[in-house]
Short mmCIF file of C-alpha atoms in Angstrom, two decimals:
data_model
loop_
_atom_site.label_atom_id
_atom_site.label_comp_id
_atom_site.label_asym_id
_atom_site.label_seq_id
_atom_site.Cartn_x
_atom_site.Cartn_y
_atom_site.Cartn_z
CA MET A 1 -41.99 -47.46 -26.92
CA ALA A 2 -40.72 -48.04 -23.38
CA GLU A 3 -43.22 -49.65 -21.10
CA PRO A 4 -44.14 -47.30 -18.21
CA ALA A 5 -43.06 -48.22 -14.67
CA VAL A 6 -44.20 -46.83 -11.36
CA ARG A 7 -41.86 -44.89 -9.13
CA ILE A 8 -42.75 -44.53 -5.46
CA PRO A 9 -42.72 -40.84 -4.56
CA ASP A 10 -40.84 -39.42 -1.60
CA ALA A 11 -43.90 -38.34 0.45
CA LYS A 12 -44.14 -40.31 3.70
CA VAL A 13 -47.51 -41.66 4.89
CA ALA A 14 -48.03 -41.36 8.66
CA LEU A 15 -50.77 -42.42 11.05
CA SER A 16 -52.30 -39.81 13.40
CA THR A 17 -52.66 -41.21 16.89
CA ALA A 18 -56.17 -39.66 16.86
CA SER A 19 -57.14 -42.37 14.30
CA VAL A 20 -57.24 -45.06 16.98
CA TYR A 21 -59.48 -43.20 19.46
CA PRO A 22 -60.81 -44.34 21.91
CA GLU A 23 -57.72 -46.57 22.04
CA SER A 24 -54.52 -45.10 23.43
CA THR A 25 -51.53 -43.29 21.96
CA ALA A 26 -49.45 -46.37 22.62
CA THR A 27 -51.87 -48.47 20.60
CA ALA A 28 -51.44 -46.11 17.64
CA PHE A 29 -47.68 -46.72 17.62
CA GLU A 30 -48.20 -50.46 17.72
CA ILE A 31 -50.69 -50.44 14.83
CA ALA A 32 -48.61 -48.01 12.76
CA ALA A 33 -45.56 -50.24 13.05
CA ARG A 34 -47.47 -53.46 12.32
CA LEU A 35 -49.18 -52.07 9.19
CA GLY A 36 -46.04 -50.49 7.77
CA TYR A 37 -46.76 -46.78 8.11
CA ASP A 38 -43.76 -44.53 7.66
CA GLY A 39 -44.33 -42.76 11.00
CA VAL A 40 -46.86 -41.23 13.33
CA GLU A 41 -48.32 -37.81 14.03
CA VAL A 42 -48.89 -37.40 17.78
CA MET A 43 -52.19 -35.73 18.68
CA VAL A 44 -51.49 -34.11 22.04
CA TRP A 45 -54.70 -34.53 24.02
CA THR A 46 -55.97 -35.84 27.38
CA ASP A 47 -54.04 -39.14 27.17
CA PRO A 48 -51.06 -38.54 29.53
CA VAL A 49 -48.71 -40.48 27.21
CA SER A 50 -49.39 -38.00 24.38
CA GLN A 51 -48.14 -35.18 26.61
CA ASP A 52 -45.00 -36.97 27.87
CA ILE A 53 -41.94 -36.49 25.61
CA GLU A 54 -39.96 -39.30 27.23
CA ALA A 55 -42.83 -41.76 26.99
CA LEU A 56 -43.25 -40.89 23.33
CA ARG A 57 -39.57 -41.33 22.68
CA ARG A 58 -39.64 -44.77 24.29
CA LEU A 59 -42.60 -45.81 22.13
CA SER A 60 -40.91 -44.56 19.01
CA ASP A 61 -37.67 -46.42 19.88
CA TYR A 62 -39.50 -49.64 20.89
CA HIS A 63 -41.60 -49.87 17.74
CA GLN A 64 -38.87 -48.43 15.46
CA ILE A 65 -41.24 -45.90 14.00
CA PRO A 66 -40.42 -42.17 13.83
CA ILE A 67 -42.57 -39.35 15.10
CA LEU A 68 -42.94 -37.12 12.05
CA ALA A 69 -45.34 -34.49 13.38
CA VAL A 70 -46.84 -33.10 16.59
CA HIS A 71 -50.41 -31.83 16.60
CA ALA A 72 -50.62 -29.03 19.18
CA PRO A 73 -53.48 -29.27 21.74
CA CYS A 74 -55.98 -26.96 19.99
CA LEU A 75 -59.26 -28.82 20.57
CA LEU A 76 -62.05 -27.82 22.93
CA ILE A 77 -61.29 -30.91 25.08
CA THR A 78 -57.59 -29.92 25.36
CA GLN A 79 -58.01 -26.35 26.61
CA ARG A 80 -56.16 -27.21 29.85
CA VAL A 81 -53.52 -29.48 28.29
CA TRP A 82 -50.02 -28.00 28.45
CA SER A 83 -51.34 -24.78 30.04
CA THR A 84 -54.38 -22.60 29.41
CA ASP A 85 -52.13 -20.09 27.55
CA PRO A 86 -52.31 -20.94 23.79
CA TRP A 87 -48.81 -19.54 23.14
CA VAL A 88 -47.38 -21.76 25.87
CA LYS A 89 -49.08 -24.71 24.21
CA LEU A 90 -47.34 -23.88 20.89
CA GLN A 91 -44.00 -23.36 22.55
CA ARG A 92 -44.27 -26.75 24.20
CA ALA A 93 -45.36 -28.35 20.94
CA ARG A 94 -42.34 -26.88 19.20
CA ALA A 95 -40.03 -28.14 21.99
CA ALA A 96 -41.56 -31.59 21.75
CA ALA A 97 -41.14 -31.66 17.96
CA GLU A 98 -37.49 -30.58 18.24
CA LYS A 99 -36.69 -33.18 20.93
CA LEU A 100 -38.51 -35.97 19.11
CA GLY A 101 -37.10 -35.14 15.64
CA ALA A 102 -40.56 -34.29 14.21
CA GLY A 103 -40.56 -31.90 11.22
CA THR A 104 -43.93 -30.31 11.68
CA VAL A 105 -46.20 -28.82 14.32
CA VAL A 106 -49.84 -28.75 13.24
CA VAL A 107 -51.91 -25.91 14.68
CA HIS A 108 -55.53 -24.78 14.33
CA PRO A 109 -56.50 -21.12 13.98
CA PRO A 110 -57.79 -19.65 17.25
CA PHE A 111 -61.38 -19.77 18.43
CA ARG A 112 -63.03 -16.37 18.03
CA TRP A 113 -63.46 -15.97 21.79
CA GLN A 114 -59.65 -16.13 22.17
CA ARG A 115 -59.57 -12.53 21.13
CA GLN A 116 -56.02 -11.44 21.99
CA TYR A 117 -54.57 -14.72 20.70
CA ALA A 118 -56.53 -14.30 17.45
CA ARG A 119 -55.38 -10.71 17.00
CA ASP A 120 -51.73 -11.73 17.37
CA PHE A 121 -51.93 -15.16 15.74
CA VAL A 122 -50.61 -14.52 12.21
CA ASP A 123 -47.65 -12.44 13.35
CA GLY A 124 -47.01 -14.78 16.29
CA ILE A 125 -46.86 -17.86 14.09
CA TRP A 126 -44.34 -16.12 11.87
CA ARG A 127 -42.21 -15.21 14.88
CA MET A 128 -42.25 -18.81 16.12
CA ALA A 129 -41.53 -20.18 12.65
CA ASN A 130 -38.47 -17.92 12.42
CA GLU A 131 -37.04 -19.40 15.65
CA THR A 132 -36.93 -23.08 14.50
CA ASP A 133 -36.49 -25.44 11.59
CA VAL A 134 -39.80 -27.07 12.57
CA ARG A 135 -42.68 -26.15 10.27
CA PHE A 136 -45.76 -24.58 11.86
CA ALA A 137 -48.45 -25.72 9.44
CA VAL A 138 -51.78 -23.94 10.06
CA GLU A 139 -54.79 -26.12 9.32
CA ASN A 140 -58.01 -25.21 7.49
CA MET A 141 -61.16 -25.55 9.59
CA TYR A 142 -64.88 -24.99 8.88
CA PRO A 143 -67.95 -23.03 10.02
CA TRP A 144 -69.97 -24.61 12.78
CA ARG A 145 -73.53 -25.38 11.67
CA TYR A 146 -76.74 -26.18 13.54
CA ARG A 147 -79.86 -26.69 11.42
CA ASP A 148 -80.05 -23.54 9.30
CA ARG A 149 -77.63 -21.51 11.39
CA GLU A 150 -73.92 -21.06 10.77
CA MET A 151 -71.41 -19.83 13.34
CA LEU A 152 -67.94 -18.62 12.42
CA ALA A 153 -66.03 -20.19 15.29
CA TYR A 154 -62.43 -19.52 14.17
CA ALA A 155 -60.40 -16.32 13.74
CA PRO A 156 -58.90 -14.74 11.74
CA ASP A 157 -60.80 -17.24 9.50
CA TRP A 158 -61.55 -20.95 9.15
CA ASP A 159 -60.18 -20.64 5.56
CA VAL A 160 -56.50 -20.20 6.43
CA THR A 161 -55.62 -19.32 2.82
CA LYS A 162 -57.10 -15.86 3.46
CA ASP A 163 -54.16 -15.10 5.71
CA ASP A 164 -50.42 -15.09 5.28
CA TYR A 165 -48.77 -18.19 6.80
CA ARG A 166 -45.45 -19.81 5.85
CA HIS A 167 -46.95 -23.32 5.83
CA PHE A 168 -50.42 -24.79 5.61
CA THR A 169 -52.03 -28.08 6.53
CA ILE A 170 -54.89 -29.15 4.27
CA ASP A 171 -57.49 -31.36 5.95
CA LEU A 172 -59.88 -32.90 3.41
CA SER A 173 -62.54 -33.79 6.01
CA HIS A 174 -62.62 -30.16 7.12
CA ALA A 175 -62.93 -29.07 3.53
CA ALA A 176 -65.95 -31.36 3.15
CA THR A 177 -67.57 -29.93 6.31
CA ALA A 178 -66.88 -26.40 5.08
CA ARG A 179 -68.39 -27.38 1.68
CA THR A 180 -65.44 -25.84 -0.08
CA ASP A 181 -63.57 -27.14 -3.10
CA ALA A 182 -60.48 -28.98 -1.80
CA LEU A 183 -58.63 -28.81 -5.11
CA GLN A 184 -59.11 -25.05 -5.32
CA MET A 185 -57.88 -24.76 -1.74
CA LEU A 186 -54.83 -26.83 -2.68
CA ASP A 187 -54.14 -24.43 -5.53
CA ARG A 188 -54.42 -21.46 -3.19
CA MET A 189 -51.96 -23.04 -0.77
CA GLY A 190 -49.51 -23.65 -3.57
CA ASP A 191 -45.94 -24.31 -2.52
CA ARG A 192 -46.80 -23.31 1.05
CA LEU A 193 -48.58 -26.59 1.53
CA GLY A 194 -46.47 -28.33 4.13
CA HIS A 195 -48.72 -31.06 5.51
CA VAL A 196 -51.82 -33.15 4.61
CA HIS A 197 -54.53 -34.69 6.83
CA LEU A 198 -56.07 -37.31 4.56
CA ALA A 199 -59.67 -38.25 5.30
CA ASP A 200 -62.93 -38.23 3.42
CA GLY A 201 -66.32 -36.59 3.95
CA ASN A 202 -69.76 -36.17 2.44
CA GLY A 203 -70.35 -32.48 3.21
CA SER A 204 -72.21 -33.14 6.43
CA SER A 205 -72.35 -30.50 9.12
CA LYS A 206 -70.33 -32.97 11.22
CA ASP A 207 -66.57 -33.37 10.76
CA GLU A 208 -66.68 -37.00 9.56
CA HIS A 209 -63.06 -38.04 8.97
CA LEU A 210 -64.06 -41.06 6.84
CA VAL A 211 -61.56 -43.57 5.42
CA PRO A 212 -60.34 -42.13 2.06
CA GLY A 213 -62.52 -43.35 -0.77
CA ARG A 214 -65.71 -43.62 1.33
CA GLY A 215 -66.93 -40.06 0.78
CA ILE A 216 -67.08 -37.49 -1.97
CA GLN A 217 -63.81 -35.69 -1.47
CA PRO A 218 -61.19 -35.81 -4.23
CA CYS A 219 -58.72 -37.76 -2.09
CA ALA A 220 -57.21 -39.64 -5.02
CA GLU A 221 -56.83 -36.47 -7.13
CA VAL A 222 -55.13 -34.66 -4.21
CA LEU A 223 -52.63 -37.45 -3.75
CA GLU A 224 -51.84 -37.62 -7.47
CA ARG A 225 -51.27 -33.86 -7.56
CA LEU A 226 -48.94 -34.14 -4.58
CA ALA A 227 -46.88 -36.85 -6.27
CA LEU A 228 -46.67 -35.04 -9.57
CA GLY A 229 -45.65 -31.82 -7.78
CA GLY A 230 -42.84 -33.48 -5.77
CA PHE A 231 -44.53 -32.81 -2.41
CA ASP A 232 -41.93 -33.21 0.35
CA GLY A 233 -44.18 -32.99 3.38
CA TYR A 234 -46.19 -35.70 5.16
CA VAL A 235 -49.51 -37.31 4.30
CA VAL A 236 -51.17 -38.19 7.56
CA ILE A 237 -54.13 -40.53 7.88
CA GLU A 238 -56.49 -38.88 10.31
CA VAL A 239 -59.68 -40.88 10.29
CA ASN A 240 -62.51 -41.67 12.73
CA THR A 241 -62.59 -45.37 13.74
CA ARG A 242 -64.75 -44.93 16.82
CA ARG A 243 -67.52 -47.10 15.26
CA ALA A 244 -65.22 -50.06 14.68
CA MET A 245 -66.70 -53.09 16.40
CA SER A 246 -63.31 -54.58 17.19
CA GLY A 247 -59.60 -53.95 17.11
CA ALA A 248 -59.38 -56.07 13.96
CA GLU A 249 -61.98 -53.92 12.22
CA ARG A 250 -60.16 -50.73 13.24
CA GLU A 251 -56.89 -52.13 11.94
CA ALA A 252 -58.50 -53.14 8.66
CA ASP A 253 -59.77 -49.56 8.18
CA LEU A 254 -56.28 -48.17 8.80
CA ALA A 255 -54.71 -50.72 6.46
CA GLU A 256 -57.19 -49.75 3.75
CA ALA A 257 -56.39 -46.00 4.25
CA LEU A 258 -52.66 -46.71 3.98
CA ALA A 259 -53.07 -48.83 0.81
CA PHE A 260 -55.32 -46.10 -0.79
CA SER A 261 -52.67 -43.43 -0.06
CA ARG A 262 -49.74 -45.39 -1.42
CA LEU A 263 -51.64 -46.52 -4.50
CA HIS A 264 -52.64 -42.98 -5.54
CA LEU A 265 -49.29 -41.48 -4.67
CA ALA A 266 -47.54 -44.04 -6.82
CA SER A 267 -50.00 -44.20 -9.73
CA ALA A 268 -49.33 -40.54 -10.65
CA VAL A 269 -45.56 -40.98 -10.96
CA ARG A 270 -44.32 -43.01 -13.91
CA VAL A 271 -40.90 -43.29 -15.45
CA PRO A 272 -39.89 -45.22 -18.62
CA ARG A 273 -38.28 -48.63 -18.20
CA ARG A 274 -34.74 -48.96 -19.45
#
């Protein structure tokens, strides 16, 4: 019988620039290149470099690392980044992705208090998706919790599989915070899964974004399913390294996350030796 060999799958592993916070966007490019990531996802936030297409292009060219995705400014702290109009934010994210050669724009569902935006969101995302080759991949979120109280902060729903989108992003840390089964969510997304935010969690009310393998989420199983299914999107490491005591410790965490991802993507795909 032929001895099995490992084939490296096609899915690229990228580093989210959010993973180096409180360090800068520029630092994320430097670390991603040094560790051997396949690319970066740019989190557009309050760092001026993250908002500047030409500065991002220069970083990509200098470090010889592609920008694979752009995360639109959807966070509470980015409400005034690239306009206060959420549709303008998405238009600018799409333009940035097109100019930078990124294949995906990641977007969160609206906050419930953004009533008109929330009412138009599903149809509006479809309209924008029809105008470009860039994927708009809508990301699963979670209920906000305080003690015994739960607040549904997102509309139409934090569980984006309840609505009709062309592409989804699955975030495993968000699944942990929502206390939902990530593998079942993956099944519901099916072939509309376009993007992955890989991080771990323990089901805390806080969005933890742990290094994969340090929580209870099925990170390895998700990667193995992606590899076996021929996933052609991007796996993005989006972890919290704010507690790192030094740059070396932060880099070690990001190297561990990359090694975990590549190991479990590769271990699922075997071909016979000739």
